[in-house]
Amino acid sequence: MAPPMSAGRFLSALRAEGVTVLGVGDWQQHNRNHAGPWGPMHGVMIHHTVTSGSDRTIRICRDGYSGLPGPLCHGVITKDGRVHLVGYGRANHAGLGDDDVLRAVIAEKALPLDNEANTDGNRHFYGFECENLGDGEDPWPEVQLTAIERVSAAICRHHGWTARSVIGHLEWQPGKVDPRGFTMASMRERIHARLK
């Protein structure tokens, strides 16, 4: 079981991995901790935003929208490869997912098919929203993919996890398709190589 990093340690870990990080407002205190517990941490979850335009994307991920208050993640990875920290603590990003998937992430084993939504993922995953329309056609610039790789590796390195602790939303919750446009298997290969 891994307690969440402090906000300061989180920032330091990302920067040590070579990530360009920008803090947005009071990101260190902006969270949904009043809605439920945060931790123990078990992994990193990657999403796409279904938005375009970095400023708009960051604003939505920080503030949320009607029916889903922000923050919607911990960091927004824009197409230029920069990571904008919008919250720290419990965030509305993972929702309910499959307890079998969580057990596999904890054990760092191959993921089973996600076929139920019975476990609170917001409690157990660091979350990154990545600026992309999610239509399978919007490109993923290499600098953005590298940033996803780096943030994931930074967190795994801190907690002593392998790349198997990094999953996509589509691997957690039935019906989700994100991230779309690259495979999580290929991203885990990149993270594994970086951790070596």
Short mmCIF file of C-alpha atoms in Angstrom, two decimals:
data_model
loop_
_atom_site.label_atom_id
_atom_site.label_comp_id
_atom_site.label_asym_id
_atom_site.label_seq_id
_atom_site.Cartn_x
_atom_site.Cartn_y
_atom_site.Cartn_z
CA MET A 1 0.00 0.00 0.00
CA ALA A 2 1.36 3.38 -1.00
CA PRO A 3 0.27 6.63 0.62
CA PRO A 4 -0.09 9.51 -1.84
CA MET A 5 2.97 11.67 -2.34
CA SER A 6 2.82 15.16 -0.89
CA ALA A 7 2.10 17.82 -3.50
CA GLY A 8 5.66 19.09 -3.20
CA ARG A 9 7.14 15.63 -3.66
CA PHE A 10 4.84 15.02 -6.66
CA LEU A 11 6.08 18.22 -8.30
CA SER A 12 9.71 17.34 -7.57
CA ALA A 13 9.31 13.81 -8.96
CA LEU A 14 7.86 15.11 -12.23
CA ARG A 15 10.59 17.70 -12.65
CA ALA A 16 13.31 15.15 -11.85
CA GLU A 17 12.00 13.04 -14.74
CA GLY A 18 12.43 15.99 -17.11
CA VAL A 19 8.78 17.05 -17.28
CA THR A 20 7.95 20.69 -17.99
CA VAL A 21 5.43 21.47 -15.24
CA LEU A 22 3.18 24.49 -14.76
CA GLY A 23 0.96 24.98 -11.70
CA VAL A 24 -2.54 26.36 -12.27
CA GLY A 25 -3.87 28.52 -9.44
CA ASP A 26 -4.16 26.79 -6.06
CA TRP A 27 -3.60 23.33 -7.56
CA GLN A 28 -1.98 21.97 -4.38
CA GLN A 29 -5.21 22.47 -2.38
CA HIS A 30 -7.75 21.99 -5.19
CA ASN A 31 -9.34 18.54 -4.74
CA ARG A 32 -12.46 16.51 -3.94
CA ASN A 33 -11.18 15.14 -0.62
CA HIS A 34 -14.47 16.04 1.07
CA ALA A 35 -16.24 13.52 -1.20
CA GLY A 36 -14.26 10.48 -0.03
CA PRO A 37 -10.83 9.14 0.82
CA TRP A 38 -7.72 9.50 -1.34
CA GLY A 39 -5.31 6.62 -1.12
CA PRO A 40 -3.77 4.19 -0.79
CA MET A 41 -2.41 4.73 -4.30
CA HIS A 42 -2.05 1.83 -6.69
CA GLY A 43 -1.41 3.28 -10.14
CA VAL A 44 -1.56 5.94 -12.82
CA MET A 45 -4.50 6.37 -15.20
CA ILE A 46 -4.28 8.02 -18.63
CA HIS A 47 -7.23 9.71 -20.34
CA HIS A 48 -7.97 11.83 -23.39
CA THR A 49 -10.04 14.99 -23.02
CA VAL A 50 -12.24 15.09 -26.17
CA THR A 51 -11.39 18.79 -26.37
CA SER A 52 -9.20 21.05 -28.46
CA GLY A 53 -7.39 24.21 -27.45
CA SER A 54 -5.03 24.06 -24.50
CA ASP A 55 -6.48 26.96 -22.51
CA ARG A 56 -10.04 25.64 -22.78
CA THR A 57 -8.91 22.10 -21.97
CA ILE A 58 -7.02 23.21 -18.86
CA ARG A 59 -9.97 25.28 -17.65
CA ILE A 60 -12.44 22.39 -18.05
CA CYS A 61 -10.11 19.94 -16.32
CA ARG A 62 -9.58 22.34 -13.42
CA ASP A 63 -13.16 23.52 -12.96
CA GLY A 64 -15.21 20.60 -14.29
CA TYR A 65 -18.67 21.15 -15.71
CA SER A 66 -22.32 20.77 -14.77
CA GLY A 67 -22.76 17.44 -13.04
CA LEU A 68 -19.03 16.73 -12.65
CA PRO A 69 -17.09 19.24 -10.55
CA GLY A 70 -13.35 19.62 -10.91
CA PRO A 71 -10.64 18.85 -10.67
CA LEU A 72 -11.03 16.17 -13.34
CA CYS A 73 -7.42 15.02 -13.01
CA HIS A 74 -4.14 15.94 -11.37
CA GLY A 75 -2.37 17.08 -14.52
CA VAL A 76 -3.34 18.09 -18.05
CA ILE A 77 -0.83 17.10 -20.72
CA THR A 78 -1.21 19.52 -23.61
CA LYS A 79 -0.10 18.86 -27.17
CA ASP A 80 3.11 20.83 -26.61
CA GLY A 81 4.19 18.29 -23.98
CA ARG A 82 3.75 20.59 -21.00
CA VAL A 83 2.00 19.31 -17.87
CA HIS A 84 -0.42 21.72 -16.20
CA LEU A 85 -1.17 20.73 -12.61
CA VAL A 86 -4.81 21.55 -11.87
CA GLY A 87 -5.45 19.67 -8.63
CA TYR A 88 -3.94 17.45 -6.01
CA GLY A 89 -5.87 14.99 -3.92
CA ARG A 90 -9.02 13.16 -4.86
CA ALA A 91 -10.08 14.10 -8.40
CA ASN A 92 -13.08 13.16 -10.57
CA HIS A 93 -11.22 11.23 -13.25
CA ALA A 94 -11.47 7.46 -12.86
CA GLY A 95 -14.99 6.87 -11.56
CA LEU A 96 -16.16 3.35 -10.81
CA GLY A 97 -14.23 0.50 -12.38
CA ASP A 98 -13.49 -3.18 -12.16
CA ASP A 99 -12.16 -4.60 -8.90
CA ASP A 100 -10.45 -7.42 -10.83
CA VAL A 101 -8.48 -4.81 -12.76
CA LEU A 102 -7.48 -3.09 -9.52
CA ARG A 103 -6.23 -6.39 -8.08
CA ALA A 104 -4.19 -6.99 -11.24
CA VAL A 105 -2.68 -3.49 -11.06
CA ILE A 106 -1.75 -4.00 -7.40
CA ALA A 107 -0.16 -7.38 -8.24
CA GLU A 108 1.37 -5.90 -11.43
CA LYS A 109 -0.04 -8.73 -13.52
CA ALA A 110 -1.70 -8.82 -16.93
CA LEU A 111 -5.00 -6.97 -16.90
CA PRO A 112 -8.28 -8.88 -17.17
CA LEU A 113 -11.10 -7.57 -19.32
CA ASP A 114 -12.97 -4.82 -17.47
CA ASN A 115 -16.57 -6.03 -17.25
CA GLU A 116 -17.98 -4.35 -14.15
CA ALA A 117 -17.93 -1.01 -12.39
CA ASN A 118 -17.91 -1.64 -8.66
CA THR A 119 -14.77 0.03 -7.28
CA ASP A 120 -13.87 3.66 -6.62
CA GLY A 121 -10.94 4.52 -8.89
CA ASN A 122 -10.72 8.17 -7.86
CA ARG A 123 -9.39 6.95 -4.53
CA HIS A 124 -6.53 4.84 -5.91
CA PHE A 125 -5.16 6.38 -9.13
CA TYR A 126 -3.18 9.44 -10.10
CA GLY A 127 -4.88 10.80 -13.21
CA PHE A 128 -3.67 12.65 -16.30
CA GLU A 129 -5.96 14.09 -18.95
CA CYS A 130 -4.29 14.45 -22.34
CA GLU A 131 -5.45 17.07 -24.83
CA ASN A 132 -6.90 15.15 -27.78
CA LEU A 133 -10.24 14.89 -29.57
CA GLY A 134 -10.23 11.14 -29.00
CA ASP A 135 -11.59 10.42 -32.48
CA GLY A 136 -8.67 8.24 -33.54
CA GLU A 137 -7.62 10.87 -36.09
CA ASP A 138 -6.42 13.77 -33.95
CA PRO A 139 -2.62 13.35 -33.86
CA TRP A 140 -0.57 12.64 -30.78
CA PRO A 141 2.64 14.68 -31.13
CA GLU A 142 5.77 12.82 -30.03
CA VAL A 143 6.46 15.50 -27.42
CA GLN A 144 3.06 14.77 -25.84
CA LEU A 145 3.60 11.00 -25.85
CA THR A 146 7.01 11.56 -24.26
CA ALA A 147 5.38 13.66 -21.53
CA ILE A 148 2.88 10.85 -20.82
CA GLU A 149 5.78 8.44 -20.60
CA ARG A 150 7.74 10.72 -18.28
CA VAL A 151 4.94 11.53 -15.83
CA SER A 152 4.05 7.86 -15.57
CA ALA A 153 7.66 6.84 -15.03
CA ALA A 154 8.15 9.56 -12.42
CA ILE A 155 5.28 8.26 -10.30
CA CYS A 156 6.23 4.62 -10.78
CA ARG A 157 9.84 5.40 -9.86
CA HIS A 158 8.76 7.13 -6.64
CA HIS A 159 6.51 4.28 -5.53
CA GLY A 160 8.74 1.45 -6.78
CA TRP A 161 6.11 0.32 -9.30
CA THR A 162 6.65 -1.18 -12.75
CA ALA A 163 5.00 0.00 -15.97
CA ARG A 164 2.17 -2.46 -15.25
CA SER A 165 0.86 0.08 -12.73
CA VAL A 166 -0.06 2.44 -15.59
CA ILE A 167 -3.43 1.87 -17.25
CA GLY A 168 -5.82 3.62 -19.58
CA HIS A 169 -9.35 4.58 -18.65
CA LEU A 170 -10.56 2.06 -21.24
CA GLU A 171 -8.87 -0.72 -19.25
CA TRP A 172 -10.62 0.33 -16.02
CA GLN A 173 -14.24 1.13 -16.82
CA PRO A 174 -16.50 -0.69 -19.29
CA GLY A 175 -17.58 1.50 -22.20
CA LYS A 176 -14.64 3.90 -22.01
CA VAL A 177 -12.37 4.25 -25.06
CA ASP A 178 -9.65 6.57 -23.79
CA PRO A 179 -6.94 7.07 -24.60
CA ARG A 180 -7.66 6.56 -28.29
CA GLY A 181 -4.96 6.93 -30.93
CA PHE A 182 -2.19 4.91 -29.29
CA THR A 183 -2.20 1.67 -27.32
CA MET A 184 -1.54 1.40 -23.63
CA ALA A 185 0.62 -1.66 -24.37
CA SER A 186 2.95 0.52 -26.45
CA MET A 187 2.97 3.21 -23.77
CA ARG A 188 3.81 0.68 -21.08
CA GLU A 189 6.73 -0.50 -23.23
CA ARG A 190 8.03 3.07 -23.35
CA ILE A 191 7.61 3.51 -19.59
CA HIS A 192 9.33 0.17 -18.95
CA ALA A 193 12.29 1.22 -21.10
CA ARG A 194 12.56 4.55 -19.25
CA LEU A 195 12.45 2.90 -15.84
CA LYS A 196 15.33 0.61 -16.82
#
